[in-house]
Amino acid sequence: MRFLTLAAALAVLASPTWAQDAVAQPPAATPAVAPAAAPAAPATDTRGLDQEVQDLKKDVVDLNRDLFVLEEDLLFPANTQVAVFVSLDVGDFFALDSVELKIDQKEVANYLYTPREAEALLKGGVHRLYLGNLKVGSHELVALFSGKGPNERDYQRGATLKFDKGIGAKYLELKINDRQRKQQPEFEIKDWE
Amino acid sequence: MLAFACAAAAAAPPYALAGREAPDFALRAALGPTLRLSEHRGEVVVLSFWGSHCGPCGAQLAALNRSLKTYESAGLTVLGVGVDDDAVRSKEFAAAQPVTFPLLLDPKKAVARLYRVDNLPMTLLIDRGGTVRFVHRDYDARSDALYLDELRKLLNE
């Protein structure tokens, strides 16, 4: 008996519009109205359904974005978050091939750049090389850059930065610039205060 | 003997990555620039793992090169991944292969581990959406015919 009641309740919940119609309209009135309204109804229904599908898709995209942000907030809380970015300026004297990143003598990232990615950096793109957590205190970052230097020679250079991680997120940028005067590339690590 | 062979084939474990998104990687090519798998999203990618010591690998690479010539315009990309420890030996092997597709080097076997390579040659077919669809853990006439059927199916999707 309880099962039947539950089933009836579920049926009513699952189709509230149908249930309301059944209550609101007397059965005798339905056949008289139905033939005239029938041809126009499918087009309106399809349009409405299409709109609903589009709204649903938008909701899914929004939800996915919110989940991504939430996941990042949970995995990398602002108090411990450290992010390292790579940028390239001009690039006449250096063609980037890879960057190896060490924090406190531990390798945390090793990234190989394809020509397409290097080109994107040259056009002003910034690549997030690393996102992780560090406790408050003093730390050391070492970045090793490999690529082709002046005259197409294999070129390897390193850059080091000692930094203090306080409360709040820390953002560091590995910048590769051309130094025209020396005809050499220049590698620096910038601390975004 | 035949029954034993059939039983052994039946006992081969299913490939763990089948139906899953192909893990992304970037590797240096023996000749040419670094390549990243995700840059080929939208194309059907054949990923073939080879070693310089592996007998049928050369024949397999040659067969893949024939497929590439036929189906390149339909959106096919072939990438060979060498898993030798010795990069010099890999480069020599790669230079001797009459193929036009890139032969990548994975001396640390990071990509081979990622793709759970347990036999050479091993060939994976990745669809346009980046999902691993088929895998072949050997190379012979039968597997070659099957591979072509699967490849055509993916190209038609």
PDB file of N, CA, C and O in Angstrom, chain A residues 127-175:
ATOM      1  N   HIS A 127      52.847  31.565 -20.441  1.00  0.00           N
ATOM      2  CA  HIS A 127      52.550  30.172 -20.132  1.00  0.00           C
ATOM      3  C   HIS A 127      52.675  29.924 -18.637  1.00  0.00           C
ATOM      4  O   HIS A 127      53.698  30.266 -18.050  1.00  0.00           O
ATOM      5  N   ARG A 128      51.644  29.357 -18.045  1.00  0.00           N
ATOM      6  CA  ARG A 128      51.759  28.987 -16.634  1.00  0.00           C
ATOM      7  C   ARG A 128      52.493  27.647 -16.554  1.00  0.00           C
ATOM      8  O   ARG A 128      51.953  26.601 -16.861  1.00  0.00           O
ATOM      9  N   LEU A 129      53.729  27.720 -16.136  1.00  0.00           N
ATOM     10  CA  LEU A 129      54.592  26.543 -16.103  1.00  0.00           C
ATOM     11  C   LEU A 129      54.321  25.667 -14.901  1.00  0.00           C
ATOM     12  O   LEU A 129      54.384  24.435 -14.982  1.00  0.00           O
ATOM     13  N   TYR A 130      54.004  26.302 -13.794  1.00  0.00           N
ATOM     14  CA  TYR A 130      53.849  25.533 -12.562  1.00  0.00           C
ATOM     15  C   TYR A 130      52.827  26.179 -11.644  1.00  0.00           C
ATOM     16  O   TYR A 130      52.776  27.406 -11.514  1.00  0.00           O
ATOM     17  N   LEU A 131      52.037  25.339 -11.012  1.00  0.00           N
ATOM     18  CA  LEU A 131      51.117  25.802  -9.980  1.00  0.00           C
ATOM     19  C   LEU A 131      51.219  24.811  -8.832  1.00  0.00           C
ATOM     20  O   LEU A 131      51.025  23.599  -9.028  1.00  0.00           O
ATOM     21  N   GLY A 132      51.575  25.301  -7.654  1.00  0.00           N
ATOM     22  CA  GLY A 132      51.740  24.387  -6.528  1.00  0.00           C
ATOM     23  C   GLY A 132      51.570  25.093  -5.207  1.00  0.00           C
ATOM     24  O   GLY A 132      51.110  26.240  -5.151  1.00  0.00           O
ATOM     25  N   ASN A 133      51.946  24.391  -4.162  1.00  0.00           N
ATOM     26  CA  ASN A 133      51.808  24.933  -2.813  1.00  0.00           C
ATOM     27  C   ASN A 133      53.169  25.026  -2.141  1.00  0.00           C
ATOM     28  O   ASN A 133      54.000  24.128  -2.300  1.00  0.00           O
ATOM     29  N   LEU A 134      53.366  26.091  -1.387  1.00  0.00           N
ATOM     30  CA  LEU A 134      54.595  26.251  -0.595  1.00  0.00           C
ATOM     31  C   LEU A 134      54.216  26.826   0.758  1.00  0.00           C
ATOM     32  O   LEU A 134      53.318  27.676   0.840  1.00  0.00           O
ATOM     33  N   LYS A 135      54.947  26.401   1.777  1.00  0.00           N
ATOM     34  CA  LYS A 135      54.634  26.968   3.093  1.00  0.00           C
ATOM     35  C   LYS A 135      55.319  28.336   3.245  1.00  0.00           C
ATOM     36  O   LYS A 135      56.265  28.657   2.498  1.00  0.00           O
ATOM     37  N   VAL A 136      54.855  29.070   4.212  1.00  0.00           N
ATOM     38  CA  VAL A 136      55.415  30.410   4.476  1.00  0.00           C
ATOM     39  C   VAL A 136      56.882  30.272   4.870  1.00  0.00           C
ATOM     40  O   VAL A 136      57.263  29.368   5.604  1.00  0.00           O
ATOM     41  N   GLY A 137      57.711  31.164   4.311  1.00  0.00           N
ATOM     42  CA  GLY A 137      59.135  31.115   4.645  1.00  0.00           C
ATOM     43  C   GLY A 137      60.001  31.427   3.451  1.00  0.00           C
ATOM     44  O   GLY A 137      59.513  31.878   2.414  1.00  0.00           O
ATOM     45  N   SER A 138      61.300  31.135   3.594  1.00  0.00           N
ATOM     46  CA  SER A 138      62.252  31.441   2.538  1.00  0.00           C
ATOM     47  C   SER A 138      62.420  30.233   1.603  1.00  0.00           C
ATOM     48  O   SER A 138      62.521  29.090   2.064  1.00  0.00           O
ATOM     49  N   HIS A 139      62.470  30.495   0.314  1.00  0.00           N
ATOM     50  CA  HIS A 139      62.597  29.416  -0.680  1.00  0.00           C
ATOM     51  C   HIS A 139      63.549  29.846  -1.791  1.00  0.00           C
ATOM     52  O   HIS A 139      63.788  31.040  -1.972  1.00  0.00           O
ATOM     53  N   GLU A 140      64.022  28.841  -2.527  1.00  0.00           N
ATOM     54  CA  GLU A 140      64.910  29.138  -3.652  1.00  0.00           C
ATOM     55  C   GLU A 140      64.351  28.525  -4.931  1.00  0.00           C
ATOM     56  O   GLU A 140      63.972  27.345  -4.956  1.00  0.00           O
ATOM     57  N   LEU A 141      64.331  29.329  -5.967  1.00  0.00           N
ATOM     58  CA  LEU A 141      63.839  28.852  -7.268  1.00  0.00           C
ATOM     59  C   LEU A 141      64.994  28.862  -8.270  1.00  0.00           C
ATOM     60  O   LEU A 141      65.727  29.845  -8.357  1.00  0.00           O
ATOM     61  N   VAL A 142      65.156  27.756  -8.975  1.00  0.00           N
ATOM     62  CA  VAL A 142      66.185  27.691 -10.020  1.00  0.00           C
ATOM     63  C   VAL A 142      65.489  27.308 -11.328  1.00  0.00           C
ATOM     64  O   VAL A 142      64.736  26.322 -11.371  1.00  0.00           O
ATOM     65  N   ALA A 143      65.747  28.087 -12.358  1.00  0.00           N
ATOM     66  CA  ALA A 143      65.171  27.781 -13.668  1.00  0.00           C
ATOM     67  C   ALA A 143      66.308  27.556 -14.664  1.00  0.00           C
ATOM     68  O   ALA A 143      67.252  28.351 -14.715  1.00  0.00           O
ATOM     69  N   LEU A 144      66.230  26.448 -15.400  1.00  0.00           N
ATOM     70  CA  LEU A 144      67.242  26.148 -16.422  1.00  0.00           C
ATOM     71  C   LEU A 144      66.585  26.228 -17.786  1.00  0.00           C
ATOM     72  O   LEU A 144      65.617  25.506 -18.059  1.00  0.00           O
ATOM     73  N   PHE A 145      67.113  27.105 -18.620  1.00  0.00           N
ATOM     74  CA  PHE A 145      66.548  27.306 -19.955  1.00  0.00           C
ATOM     75  C   PHE A 145      67.439  26.630 -20.990  1.00  0.00           C
ATOM     76  O   PHE A 145      68.657  26.801 -20.952  1.00  0.00           O
ATOM     77  N   SER A 146      66.839  25.896 -21.911  1.00  0.00           N
ATOM     78  CA  SER A 146      67.599  25.296 -23.018  1.00  0.00           C
ATOM     79  C   SER A 146      66.996  25.755 -24.335  1.00  0.00           C
ATOM     80  O   SER A 146      65.783  25.948 -24.431  1.00  0.00           O
ATOM     81  N   GLY A 147      67.846  25.890 -25.324  1.00  0.00           N
ATOM     82  CA  GLY A 147      67.349  26.280 -26.640  1.00  0.00           C
ATOM     83  C   GLY A 147      68.497  26.570 -27.573  1.00  0.00           C
ATOM     84  O   GLY A 147      69.618  26.093 -27.377  1.00  0.00           O
ATOM     85  N   LYS A 148      68.191  27.337 -28.586  1.00  0.00           N
ATOM     86  CA  LYS A 148      69.218  27.742 -29.553  1.00  0.00           C
ATOM     87  C   LYS A 148      69.556  29.214 -29.316  1.00  0.00           C
ATOM     88  O   LYS A 148      68.657  30.062 -29.327  1.00  0.00           O
ATOM     89  N   GLY A 149      70.822  29.465 -29.116  1.00  0.00           N
ATOM     90  CA  GLY A 149      71.265  30.826 -28.864  1.00  0.00           C
ATOM     91  C   GLY A 149      71.705  31.517 -30.138  1.00  0.00           C
ATOM     92  O   GLY A 149      71.345  31.084 -31.247  1.00  0.00           O
ATOM     93  N   PRO A 150      72.495  32.582 -29.985  1.00  0.00           N
ATOM     94  CA  PRO A 150      72.984  33.291 -31.180  1.00  0.00           C
ATOM     95  C   PRO A 150      73.762  32.345 -32.095  1.00  0.00           C
ATOM     96  O   PRO A 150      74.433  31.426 -31.611  1.00  0.00           O
ATOM     97  N   ASN A 151      73.649  32.541 -33.379  1.00  0.00           N
ATOM     98  CA  ASN A 151      74.308  31.708 -34.401  1.00  0.00           C
ATOM     99  C   ASN A 151      73.879  30.247 -34.348  1.00  0.00           C
ATOM    100  O   ASN A 151      74.675  29.340 -34.634  1.00  0.00           O
ATOM    101  N   GLU A 152      72.624  30.009 -33.909  1.00  0.00           N
ATOM    102  CA  GLU A 152      72.041  28.657 -33.929  1.00  0.00           C
ATOM    103  C   GLU A 152      72.800  27.649 -33.061  1.00  0.00           C
ATOM    104  O   GLU A 152      72.788  26.451 -33.319  1.00  0.00           O
ATOM    105  N   ARG A 153      73.495  28.162 -32.069  1.00  0.00           N
ATOM    106  CA  ARG A 153      74.245  27.248 -31.202  1.00  0.00           C
ATOM    107  C   ARG A 153      73.367  26.782 -30.042  1.00  0.00           C
ATOM    108  O   ARG A 153      72.507  27.539 -29.571  1.00  0.00           O
ATOM    109  N   ASP A 154      73.617  25.540 -29.577  1.00  0.00           N
ATOM    110  CA  ASP A 154      72.890  25.065 -28.401  1.00  0.00           C
ATOM    111  C   ASP A 154      73.234  25.965 -27.225  1.00  0.00           C
ATOM    112  O   ASP A 154      74.410  26.307 -27.022  1.00  0.00           O
ATOM    113  N   TYR A 155      72.236  26.320 -26.486  1.00  0.00           N
ATOM    114  CA  TYR A 155      72.431  27.332 -25.463  1.00  0.00           C
ATOM    115  C   TYR A 155      71.697  26.906 -24.195  1.00  0.00           C
ATOM    116  O   TYR A 155      70.530  26.516 -24.240  1.00  0.00           O
ATOM    117  N   GLN A 156      72.376  26.948 -23.083  1.00  0.00           N
ATOM    118  CA  GLN A 156      71.762  26.620 -21.798  1.00  0.00           C
ATOM    119  C   GLN A 156      72.121  27.681 -20.785  1.00  0.00           C
ATOM    120  O   GLN A 156      73.294  28.050 -20.665  1.00  0.00           O
ATOM    121  N   ARG A 157      71.118  28.180 -20.093  1.00  0.00           N
ATOM    122  CA  ARG A 157      71.380  29.184 -19.069  1.00  0.00           C
ATOM    123  C   ARG A 157      70.478  28.943 -17.874  1.00  0.00           C
ATOM    124  O   ARG A 157      69.402  28.342 -17.989  1.00  0.00           O
ATOM    125  N   GLY A 158      70.932  29.414 -16.747  1.00  0.00           N
ATOM    126  CA  GLY A 158      70.140  29.256 -15.527  1.00  0.00           C
ATOM    127  C   GLY A 158      69.847  30.601 -14.900  1.00  0.00           C
ATOM    128  O   GLY A 158      70.554  31.589 -15.149  1.00  0.00           O
ATOM    129  N   ALA A 159      68.820  30.646 -14.094  1.00  0.00           N
ATOM    130  CA  ALA A 159      68.493  31.857 -13.332  1.00  0.00           C
ATOM    131  C   ALA A 159      68.014  31.404 -11.960  1.00  0.00           C
ATOM    132  O   ALA A 159      67.328  30.378 -11.843  1.00  0.00           O
ATOM    133  N   THR A 160      68.404  32.157 -10.954  1.00  0.00           N
ATOM    134  CA  THR A 160      68.060  31.774  -9.577  1.00  0.00           C
ATOM    135  C   THR A 160      67.406  32.941  -8.855  1.00  0.00           C
ATOM    136  O   THR A 160      67.748  34.099  -9.102  1.00  0.00           O
ATOM    137  N   LEU A 161      66.468  32.609  -7.996  1.00  0.00           N
ATOM    138  CA  LEU A 161      65.844  33.640  -7.178  1.00  0.00           C
ATOM    139  C   LEU A 161      65.546  33.083  -5.798  1.00  0.00           C
ATOM    140  O   LEU A 161      64.982  31.993  -5.664  1.00  0.00           O
ATOM    141  N   LYS A 162      65.977  33.841  -4.777  1.00  0.00           N
ATOM    142  CA  LYS A 162      65.575  33.496  -3.414  1.00  0.00           C
ATOM    143  C   LYS A 162      64.409  34.398  -3.069  1.00  0.00           C
ATOM    144  O   LYS A 162      64.493  35.611  -3.267  1.00  0.00           O
ATOM    145  N   PHE A 163      63.358  33.811  -2.614  1.00  0.00           N
ATOM    146  CA  PHE A 163      62.179  34.632  -2.321  1.00  0.00           C
ATOM    147  C   PHE A 163      61.529  34.190  -1.012  1.00  0.00           C
ATOM    148  O   PHE A 163      61.730  33.070  -0.559  1.00  0.00           O
ATOM    149  N   ASP A 164      60.783  35.140  -0.463  1.00  0.00           N
ATOM    150  CA  ASP A 164      60.047  34.855   0.780  1.00  0.00           C
ATOM    151  C   ASP A 164      58.581  34.655   0.454  1.00  0.00           C
ATOM    152  O   ASP A 164      57.977  35.494  -0.208  1.00  0.00           O
ATOM    153  N   LYS A 165      58.091  33.562   0.927  1.00  0.00           N
ATOM    154  CA  LYS A 165      56.664  33.305   0.707  1.00  0.00           C
ATOM    155  C   LYS A 165      55.914  33.734   1.963  1.00  0.00           C
ATOM    156  O   LYS A 165      56.144  33.188   3.047  1.00  0.00           O
ATOM    157  N   GLY A 166      55.077  34.746   1.795  1.00  0.00           N
ATOM    158  CA  GLY A 166      54.277  35.205   2.929  1.00  0.00           C
ATOM    159  C   GLY A 166      52.882  34.606   2.867  1.00  0.00           C
ATOM    160  O   GLY A 166      52.651  33.614   2.159  1.00  0.00           O
ATOM    161  N   ILE A 167      51.981  35.210   3.578  1.00  0.00           N
ATOM    162  CA  ILE A 167      50.582  34.764   3.510  1.00  0.00           C
ATOM    163  C   ILE A 167      49.980  35.396   2.261  1.00  0.00           C
ATOM    164  O   ILE A 167      50.097  36.595   2.046  1.00  0.00           O
ATOM    165  N   GLY A 168      49.393  34.571   1.455  1.00  0.00           N
ATOM    166  CA  GLY A 168      48.848  35.065   0.182  1.00  0.00           C
ATOM    167  C   GLY A 168      49.558  34.386  -0.977  1.00  0.00           C
ATOM    168  O   GLY A 168      50.654  33.841  -0.810  1.00  0.00           O
ATOM    169  N   ALA A 169      48.927  34.443  -2.115  1.00  0.00           N
ATOM    170  CA  ALA A 169      49.476  33.761  -3.296  1.00  0.00           C
ATOM    171  C   ALA A 169      50.760  34.443  -3.775  1.00  0.00           C
ATOM    172  O   ALA A 169      50.929  35.653  -3.619  1.00  0.00           O
ATOM    173  N   LYS A 170      51.664  33.641  -4.338  1.00  0.00           N
ATOM    174  CA  LYS A 170      52.928  34.166  -4.850  1.00  0.00           C
ATOM    175  C   LYS A 170      52.988  33.899  -6.353  1.00  0.00           C
ATOM    176  O   LYS A 170      52.770  32.757  -6.797  1.00  0.00           O
ATOM    177  N   TYR A 171      53.288  34.944  -7.116  1.00  0.00           N
ATOM    178  CA  TYR A 171      53.391  34.790  -8.562  1.00  0.00           C
ATOM    179  C   TYR A 171      54.785  35.193  -9.023  1.00  0.00           C
ATOM    180  O   TYR A 171      55.248  36.288  -8.697  1.00  0.00           O
ATOM    181  N   LEU A 172      55.433  34.312  -9.745  1.00  0.00           N
ATOM    182  CA  LEU A 172      56.777  34.587 -10.250  1.00  0.00           C
ATOM    183  C   LEU A 172      56.765  34.441 -11.767  1.00  0.00           C
ATOM    184  O   LEU A 172      56.057  33.571 -12.300  1.00  0.00           O
ATOM    185  N   GLU A 173      57.570  35.264 -12.427  1.00  0.00           N
ATOM    186  CA  GLU A 173      57.607  35.208 -13.894  1.00  0.00           C
ATOM    187  C   GLU A 173      59.040  34.996 -14.371  1.00  0.00           C
ATOM    188  O   GLU A 173      59.952  35.711 -13.959  1.00  0.00           O
ATOM    189  N   LEU A 174      59.213  33.997 -15.214  1.00  0.00           N
ATOM    190  CA  LEU A 174      60.516  33.774 -15.838  1.00  0.00           C
ATOM    191  C   LEU A 174      60.501  34.539 -17.158  1.00  0.00           C
ATOM    192  O   LEU A 174      59.741  34.193 -18.069  1.00  0.00           O
ATOM    193  N   LYS A 175      61.325  35.564 -17.237  1.00  0.00           N
ATOM    194  CA  LYS A 175      61.299  36.426 -18.425  1.00  0.00           C
ATOM    195  C   LYS A 175      62.555  36.209 -19.256  1.00  0.00           C
ATOM    196  O   LYS A 175      63.668  36.211 -18.718  1.00  0.00           O
TER     197      LYS A 175
END
